[in-house]
XYZ file of C-alpha atoms in Angstrom:
333
model
C -80.142 -117.344 -45.612
C -79.624 -116.595 -41.960
C -81.690 -118.323 -39.251
C -80.935 -115.572 -36.696
C -84.092 -114.167 -35.104
C -84.527 -110.430 -35.544
C -83.714 -108.540 -32.318
C -86.737 -107.112 -30.537
C -86.774 -103.322 -30.466
C -87.230 -101.686 -27.082
C -89.249 -98.548 -26.565
C -86.644 -95.851 -25.607
C -89.054 -94.278 -23.090
C -89.495 -97.623 -21.320
C -85.754 -98.153 -21.367
C -85.110 -94.766 -19.747
C -87.787 -95.448 -17.126
C -86.192 -98.791 -16.269
C -82.769 -97.202 -15.931
C -84.152 -94.554 -13.543
C -85.860 -97.121 -11.298
C -83.311 -99.947 -11.524
C -81.319 -100.251 -8.292
C -78.330 -101.445 -10.284
C -78.115 -98.169 -12.235
C -74.802 -96.352 -12.212
C -74.240 -94.128 -9.151
C -73.843 -91.071 -11.386
C -77.401 -91.336 -12.647
C -79.600 -88.627 -11.102
C -82.654 -86.521 -11.738
C -82.697 -82.996 -10.394
C -84.668 -79.809 -10.932
C -83.112 -76.479 -10.052
C -85.349 -73.440 -9.686
C -84.079 -69.929 -10.290
C -86.159 -67.100 -8.767
C -85.010 -64.690 -11.463
C -86.204 -66.747 -14.442
C -89.522 -68.193 -15.586
C -88.105 -71.612 -16.455
C -85.875 -74.183 -14.794
C -83.219 -76.510 -16.134
C -83.532 -80.231 -15.531
C -80.797 -82.767 -16.286
C -79.865 -86.413 -15.989
C -76.146 -86.546 -16.801
C -76.097 -85.423 -20.472
C -79.847 -86.056 -21.054
C -82.387 -83.185 -20.812
C -85.558 -84.526 -19.229
C -87.581 -81.313 -18.744
C -87.980 -78.131 -20.802
C -89.893 -75.911 -18.373
C -91.163 -75.809 -14.794
C -94.667 -75.280 -16.202
C -94.701 -78.682 -17.972
C -96.095 -81.594 -16.003
C -94.446 -84.991 -16.654
C -96.685 -87.546 -18.348
C -97.144 -90.905 -16.633
C -95.604 -93.644 -18.806
C -96.390 -97.269 -17.906
C -93.332 -99.408 -17.288
C -92.650 -102.580 -19.251
C -94.216 -104.739 -16.571
C -97.374 -102.567 -16.318
C -96.545 -101.107 -12.876
C -96.932 -97.344 -12.506
C -95.464 -96.879 -9.001
C -92.311 -95.069 -10.147
C -94.274 -92.656 -12.340
C -96.704 -91.850 -9.524
C -93.813 -91.024 -7.215
C -92.238 -88.803 -9.878
C -95.534 -86.959 -10.407
C -95.944 -86.474 -6.650
C -92.417 -85.073 -6.420
C -93.117 -82.626 -9.250
C -96.337 -81.469 -7.562
C -94.466 -80.944 -4.291
C -91.806 -78.892 -6.064
C -94.461 -76.734 -7.731
C -96.161 -76.153 -4.381
C -92.828 -75.104 -2.904
C -92.542 -72.413 -5.573
C -96.023 -71.062 -4.830
C -95.561 -71.125 -1.052
C -91.995 -70.136 -0.004
C -90.823 -71.796 3.166
C -89.844 -69.924 6.309
C -86.165 -69.882 5.418
C -86.900 -68.177 2.072
C -89.012 -65.583 3.872
C -86.161 -64.911 6.284
C -83.774 -64.393 3.365
C -86.190 -61.848 1.852
C -86.307 -59.959 5.157
C -82.512 -59.978 5.410
C -82.264 -58.589 1.872
C -84.658 -55.759 2.691
C -82.694 -54.946 5.859
C -79.485 -54.845 3.836
C -81.027 -52.218 1.579
C -82.074 -50.091 4.579
C -78.918 -49.755 6.662
C -78.995 -46.722 8.986
C -76.410 -43.971 8.683
C -74.682 -45.202 11.861
C -75.154 -48.380 13.849
C -73.596 -50.552 16.527
C -74.642 -54.182 16.735
C -73.660 -56.648 19.452
C -70.566 -54.591 20.345
C -68.456 -56.082 23.115
C -65.239 -54.549 24.432
C -63.150 -55.959 27.273
C -60.321 -54.515 29.345
C -57.051 -55.739 27.850
C -55.520 -56.437 31.275
C -58.383 -57.727 33.401
C -60.699 -59.117 30.723
C -63.612 -57.264 32.342
C -66.303 -56.177 29.889
C -66.450 -52.413 29.390
C -69.385 -52.743 26.972
C -71.277 -55.959 26.412
C -73.629 -56.625 23.470
C -74.189 -52.903 22.827
C -76.655 -52.197 20.010
C -78.005 -48.910 18.627
C -78.990 -47.367 15.298
C -79.037 -43.734 14.192
C -80.843 -42.540 11.055
C -80.042 -39.687 8.692
C -81.904 -36.438 9.299
C -82.097 -36.983 13.072
C -80.058 -35.802 16.066
C -79.398 -38.175 18.968
C -78.375 -37.599 22.566
C -76.497 -40.660 23.862
C -76.608 -40.623 27.659
C -73.778 -42.415 29.491
C -72.986 -42.984 33.171
C -71.265 -39.937 34.684
C -69.366 -42.179 37.124
C -67.935 -44.533 34.501
C -65.422 -42.516 32.493
C -63.932 -45.688 31.009
C -67.248 -46.575 29.384
C -67.667 -42.991 28.199
C -64.205 -42.714 26.627
C -64.415 -46.186 25.071
C -67.791 -45.431 23.503
C -66.521 -42.231 21.867
C -63.415 -44.047 20.603
C -65.575 -46.787 19.067
C -67.975 -44.354 17.436
C -65.166 -42.235 15.966
C -63.236 -45.264 14.711
C -60.240 -44.770 17.007
C -60.890 -48.226 18.495
C -62.619 -51.381 17.290
C -64.721 -53.922 19.214
C -63.611 -57.452 20.044
C -67.060 -58.654 18.964
C -69.877 -57.088 16.994
C -69.799 -54.335 14.407
C -69.703 -50.536 14.206
C -70.941 -49.389 10.813
C -71.781 -46.398 8.684
C -74.502 -47.500 6.291
C -73.304 -50.943 5.101
C -69.577 -50.374 5.721
C -67.775 -51.389 8.948
C -65.642 -48.559 10.316
C -62.596 -50.830 10.482
C -62.780 -51.247 6.691
C -62.203 -47.510 6.186
C -58.871 -45.724 6.369
C -58.582 -42.855 8.891
C -58.662 -40.393 5.984
C -61.818 -41.926 4.525
C -63.483 -42.120 7.919
C -62.632 -38.880 9.724
C -61.793 -36.914 6.595
C -64.986 -37.784 4.707
C -67.584 -39.759 6.684
C -67.478 -38.451 10.278
C -66.886 -34.970 11.662
C -65.720 -35.216 15.276
C -65.971 -32.619 18.084
C -63.788 -33.607 21.026
C -63.149 -31.552 24.157
C -59.404 -32.160 23.799
C -57.446 -31.822 20.554
C -60.540 -30.547 18.692
C -58.793 -27.330 17.624
C -55.259 -26.060 17.248
C -54.842 -23.107 19.565
C -51.840 -21.816 17.605
C -53.964 -21.353 14.472
C -56.685 -18.848 13.735
C -60.339 -19.812 13.461
C -60.208 -19.746 9.651
C -56.859 -21.559 9.539
C -58.275 -24.396 11.653
C -60.976 -24.993 9.056
C -58.574 -24.638 6.133
C -56.216 -27.109 7.789
C -58.995 -29.708 8.123
C -60.226 -29.240 4.549
C -56.730 -29.394 3.071
C -55.882 -32.565 5.036
C -59.029 -34.327 3.772
C -57.780 -34.330 0.139
C -61.287 -33.529 -0.998
C -62.086 -31.311 -3.955
C -64.206 -28.236 -3.270
C -66.158 -26.083 -5.685
C -64.795 -22.939 -4.021
C -61.327 -22.053 -2.680
C -61.004 -23.409 0.848
C -60.302 -19.918 2.234
C -63.661 -18.735 0.853
C -65.438 -21.829 2.135
C -63.902 -21.350 5.603
C -65.346 -17.832 5.812
C -68.762 -19.097 4.724
C -68.743 -21.833 7.359
C -67.761 -19.416 10.123
C -70.640 -17.158 9.085
C -73.021 -20.133 9.039
C -72.247 -21.096 12.655
C -72.586 -17.509 13.881
C -68.883 -16.898 14.519
C -68.720 -14.106 11.944
C -72.147 -12.432 11.968
C -73.732 -11.772 8.585
C -74.029 -8.058 9.385
C -70.249 -7.618 9.480
C -68.521 -6.379 6.368
C -65.867 -8.509 4.674
C -62.968 -6.726 6.361
C -64.465 -7.211 9.836
C -65.177 -10.888 9.161
C -61.655 -11.497 7.880
C -60.105 -9.759 10.881
C -62.259 -11.684 13.337
C -61.494 -15.020 11.666
C -57.731 -14.371 11.932
C -57.849 -14.333 15.739
C -55.949 -17.239 17.294
C -58.257 -19.859 18.773
C -56.514 -19.732 22.162
C -57.618 -16.092 22.514
C -61.296 -16.840 21.906
C -64.031 -17.210 24.475
C -65.628 -20.608 25.199
C -68.744 -20.149 23.044
C -66.692 -18.880 20.074
C -64.363 -21.881 20.353
C -67.441 -24.126 20.362
C -68.722 -22.432 17.207
C -65.390 -22.981 15.483
C -65.439 -26.658 16.531
C -68.849 -27.106 14.908
C -67.647 -25.344 11.756
C -64.559 -27.522 11.598
C -66.607 -30.695 12.113
C -68.808 -29.911 9.092
C -66.008 -28.437 6.937
C -65.616 -31.656 4.914
C -69.403 -32.118 4.592
C -69.509 -35.424 6.530
C -72.450 -37.821 6.810
C -72.158 -37.981 10.617
C -71.337 -35.334 13.214
C -70.142 -36.828 16.516
C -69.798 -34.507 19.511
C -68.438 -35.469 22.926
C -69.718 -33.222 25.742
C -69.852 -30.140 23.495
C -71.298 -27.922 26.260
C -69.071 -28.959 29.157
C -67.378 -25.535 29.459
C -70.428 -23.384 28.668
C -73.016 -21.670 30.794
C -76.673 -22.553 30.387
C -77.487 -19.904 27.763
C -74.424 -20.611 25.611
C -74.995 -24.361 25.961
C -78.523 -23.974 24.560
C -77.103 -21.960 21.632
C -74.540 -24.628 20.728
C -77.046 -27.479 21.091
C -79.436 -25.663 18.733
C -76.526 -25.185 16.332
C -75.635 -28.891 16.459
C -79.220 -29.996 15.972
C -79.431 -27.744 12.901
C -76.539 -29.616 11.257
C -78.784 -32.563 10.365
C -79.685 -30.479 7.310
C -76.495 -30.328 5.256
C -75.924 -28.448 2.027
C -76.713 -31.484 -0.109
C -77.655 -34.245 2.332
C -79.382 -35.233 5.530
C -76.847 -35.906 8.282
C -76.859 -37.833 11.529
C -75.832 -35.811 14.593
C -74.800 -37.732 17.724
C -74.028 -36.035 21.044
C -72.450 -38.219 23.761
C -73.022 -36.766 27.218
C -73.494 -37.495 30.901
C -76.052 -34.672 31.218
C -79.696 -35.751 30.781
C -80.696 -32.200 29.799
C -78.127 -32.133 26.976
C -79.241 -35.554 25.737
C -82.883 -34.479 25.932
C -82.212 -31.425 23.758
C -81.675 -33.671 20.734
C -84.469 -35.179 18.649
C -84.095 -38.614 20.265
C -82.365 -39.935 23.387
C -80.459 -43.221 23.668
C -80.043 -44.016 27.375
C -77.075 -46.310 28.075
C -77.012 -45.771 31.830
C -79.118 -48.861 32.674
């Protein structure tokens, strides 16, 4: 018969409590609670041991072997603090929510903190330039008439021909530099430039067909038919003309056209690929006052596309031209 004393059994809860509060516990021992905003419960773990089933359960205070309850009180206080944090998000969480809502509401076109410097001198051409342009609105962007370098650089940035050293130029949530030239100027942006806007050796209709064919887009109608419709829409081929008269007029070479007719063809070509943004640089520079008003009205009307609301942006040094749009962005100060 053995004289060995039976070993005393230890309460497993007390043993776990002692291991959690013992300073000599292994470094890997930890107690964490992770909260997920998308779920109603949270996972809690201590190495391979699950110590909590739900964030709604409050831990019970268990006296330690020596009768002291300090560790349990601290654990309960920590749990209460964590619960309060869930009910009252801190400032950083609120900021994240705001950023998320901003992400979901990107404007059609924006520039944020754009800085461009002269490659030779290092002088800033634009510094911390910021603007936003919404769909369904036309904008007149007024620039300094005596600073052609700023003017030309701004147009190049907005059309995606150049990119800033700092900051971002975006359409919706996509930076322009992430788009290929075909995606950008063949799909997203229709550009009206005073130089190289049209091919003088092609007819009015052929200019539009050339742009549509180069975009690689699919159209519901033959591009020749669509070209005639666009020319009619911009007033180049009046609706009262019969088909033969329209076709003959649209076959005239662009270099033989008057200034206002060339401007109409430029607008038609800019919208030929149904872009989200129409960007025009000094579209009335060669027109008299009456014709200028006609073309500005025509540009402003392009915010209402066939199947979408567009953004129309006119860059100009003329305050009257900028003021003819729905909103004016003054960059002369």
